[in-house]
Amino acid sequence: MTNPNIFDELHDAYIIAVEVDHLSKVVGLRLRLDTRIFTLIFDGATRFLLTEMLMQNIVYSISILEPGSPDYIDAAAKLENTYWKHELKGKQIAFLSASLGAEMYIEYDSVRKLVKNIQTTE
């Protein structure tokens, strides 16, 4: 099970890249917050739904939906509507809610977070 604290400190981060590879079943998200770049790598990803992508997308929160909860049931229904012939069910679902722009649902097995500090020229 994913450590629920893995998504801490991502409030107000900007989404700067989304990478989806259905062959290797990986969804990658790159987020920037001040002088840090966070890369979230969702392994074993089987379903992914992205809505409302804009030029500027700000994360409000990323959370793991509790199986059986109303939010999980709603997310699973949205994924079912999009992936109507999908047979693998019951995986973890992460929900990225937005302060502005993109929201997404990711169904996956495990997630890793990489952090990189960057130099700025101000």
Coordinates of N, CA, C and O in Angstrom, one line a residue, residues 53-95:
M53 N -7.1 20.2 -18.7 CA -5.7 20.6 -18.8 C -5.6 22.0 -19.4 O -6.2 22.2 -20.5
L54 N -4.9 22.9 -18.8 CA -4.7 24.3 -19.2 C -3.2 24.6 -19.5 O -2.4 23.7 -19.2
M55 N -2.9 25.8 -19.9 CA -1.5 26.1 -20.0 C -0.8 26.2 -18.6 O 0.4 26.0 -18.5
Q56 N -1.6 26.6 -17.6 CA -1.0 26.7 -16.2 C -2.0 25.8 -15.4 O -3.2 26.0 -15.3
N57 N -1.4 24.8 -14.7 CA -2.1 23.9 -13.9 C -1.5 23.8 -12.5 O -0.3 23.5 -12.4
I58 N -2.3 24.1 -11.5 CA -1.8 24.2 -10.1 C -2.5 23.1 -9.3 O -3.7 23.0 -9.2
V59 N -1.7 22.3 -8.6 CA -2.2 21.2 -7.7 C -2.8 21.8 -6.4 O -2.1 22.6 -5.8
Y60 N -3.9 21.4 -6.1 CA -4.5 21.6 -4.8 C -4.0 20.5 -3.8 O -3.5 20.8 -2.8
S61 N -4.3 19.3 -4.2 CA -3.8 18.1 -3.4 C -3.8 16.9 -4.3 O -4.4 16.8 -5.3
I62 N -3.0 15.9 -3.8 CA -3.0 14.6 -4.4 C -3.3 13.6 -3.2 O -2.6 13.7 -2.2
S63 N -4.3 12.8 -3.4 CA -4.7 11.9 -2.3 C -4.9 10.5 -2.9 O -5.2 10.3 -4.0
I64 N -4.8 9.5 -2.0 CA -5.1 8.1 -2.3 C -6.6 7.9 -1.8 O -6.9 8.2 -0.7
L65 N -7.4 7.5 -2.7 CA -8.8 7.3 -2.4 C -9.0 6.0 -1.7 O -8.4 5.0 -2.1
E66 N -9.7 6.0 -0.6 CA -10.0 4.8 0.2 C -11.0 3.9 -0.4 O -12.1 4.3 -0.8
P67 N -10.6 2.6 -0.7 CA -11.5 1.7 -1.4 C -12.8 1.6 -0.6 O -12.9 1.6 0.6
G68 N -13.9 1.7 -1.3 CA -15.3 1.6 -0.8 C -15.8 3.0 -0.4 O -17.0 3.1 -0.1
S69 N -15.0 4.0 -0.3 CA -15.5 5.4 0.1 C -16.3 5.9 -1.1 O -16.1 5.5 -2.3
P70 N -17.1 6.9 -0.9 CA -17.9 7.6 -2.0 C -16.9 8.1 -3.0 O -17.3 8.0 -4.2
D71 N -15.8 8.7 -2.6 CA -14.9 9.3 -3.6 C -14.3 8.2 -4.5 O -14.1 8.4 -5.7
Y72 N -13.9 7.1 -3.9 CA -13.4 5.9 -4.6 C -14.4 5.4 -5.6 O -14.1 5.1 -6.8
I73 N -15.6 5.2 -5.1 CA -16.7 4.7 -6.0 C -17.0 5.6 -7.2 O -17.1 5.2 -8.3
D74 N -16.9 6.9 -6.9 CA -17.1 7.9 -8.0 C -16.0 7.9 -9.0 O -16.2 7.9 -10.2
A75 N -14.8 7.8 -8.5 CA -13.6 7.7 -9.4 C -13.6 6.4 -10.2 O -13.4 6.5 -11.4
A76 N -14.0 5.3 -9.6 CA -14.0 4.0 -10.3 C -15.1 4.1 -11.4 O -14.9 3.6 -12.5
A77 N -16.2 4.8 -11.1 CA -17.3 4.9 -12.1 C -16.8 5.8 -13.3 O -17.1 5.4 -14.4
K78 N -16.1 6.8 -13.0 CA -15.6 7.7 -14.1 C -14.6 6.9 -14.9 O -14.6 7.0 -16.2
L79 N -13.7 6.1 -14.3 CA -12.8 5.3 -15.0 C -13.5 4.2 -15.8 O -13.1 3.9 -17.0
E80 N -14.6 3.6 -15.2 CA -15.4 2.6 -15.9 C -16.0 3.1 -17.2 O -16.1 2.5 -18.2
N81 N -16.5 4.4 -17.1 CA -17.1 5.0 -18.2 C -16.2 5.2 -19.3 O -16.5 5.2 -20.5
T82 N -14.9 5.5 -19.0 CA -13.9 5.8 -20.0 C -13.3 4.5 -20.5 O -13.0 4.4 -21.7
Y83 N -13.0 3.5 -19.6 CA -12.4 2.3 -20.0 C -13.4 1.2 -19.9 O -13.4 0.4 -18.9
W84 N -14.4 1.1 -20.8 CA -15.5 0.2 -20.6 C -15.2 -1.2 -20.8 O -16.0 -2.1 -20.4
K85 N -14.1 -1.6 -21.3 CA -13.7 -3.1 -21.4 C -12.6 -3.5 -20.5 O -12.0 -4.5 -20.7
H86 N -12.4 -2.7 -19.5 CA -11.3 -2.9 -18.5 C -11.6 -4.0 -17.6 O -12.7 -4.1 -17.0
E87 N -10.7 -5.0 -17.4 CA -11.0 -6.2 -16.5 C -10.3 -6.1 -15.2 O -10.8 -6.8 -14.3
L88 N -9.2 -5.4 -15.1 CA -8.5 -5.3 -13.8 C -9.1 -4.2 -12.9 O -9.1 -3.1 -13.3
K89 N -9.6 -4.6 -11.8 CA -10.2 -3.6 -10.9 C -9.7 -3.8 -9.5 O -9.1 -4.8 -9.2
G90 N -10.0 -2.8 -8.6 CA -9.6 -3.0 -7.2 C -8.2 -2.5 -6.9 O -7.7 -2.7 -5.8
K91 N -7.5 -1.8 -7.8 CA -6.2 -1.2 -7.5 C -6.4 0.1 -6.8 O -7.5 0.6 -6.6
Q92 N -5.2 0.6 -6.3 CA -5.3 2.0 -5.7 C -5.6 3.0 -6.8 O -5.3 2.9 -7.9
I93 N -6.3 4.1 -6.3 CA -6.6 5.2 -7.2 C -6.1 6.4 -6.5 O -6.5 6.7 -5.3
A94 N -5.3 7.2 -7.2 CA -4.9 8.5 -6.7 C -5.7 9.6 -7.4 O -6.0 9.4 -8.6
F95 N -6.0 10.6 -6.7 CA -6.8 11.7 -7.3 C -6.0 13.0 -7.1 O -5.6 13.4 -6.0

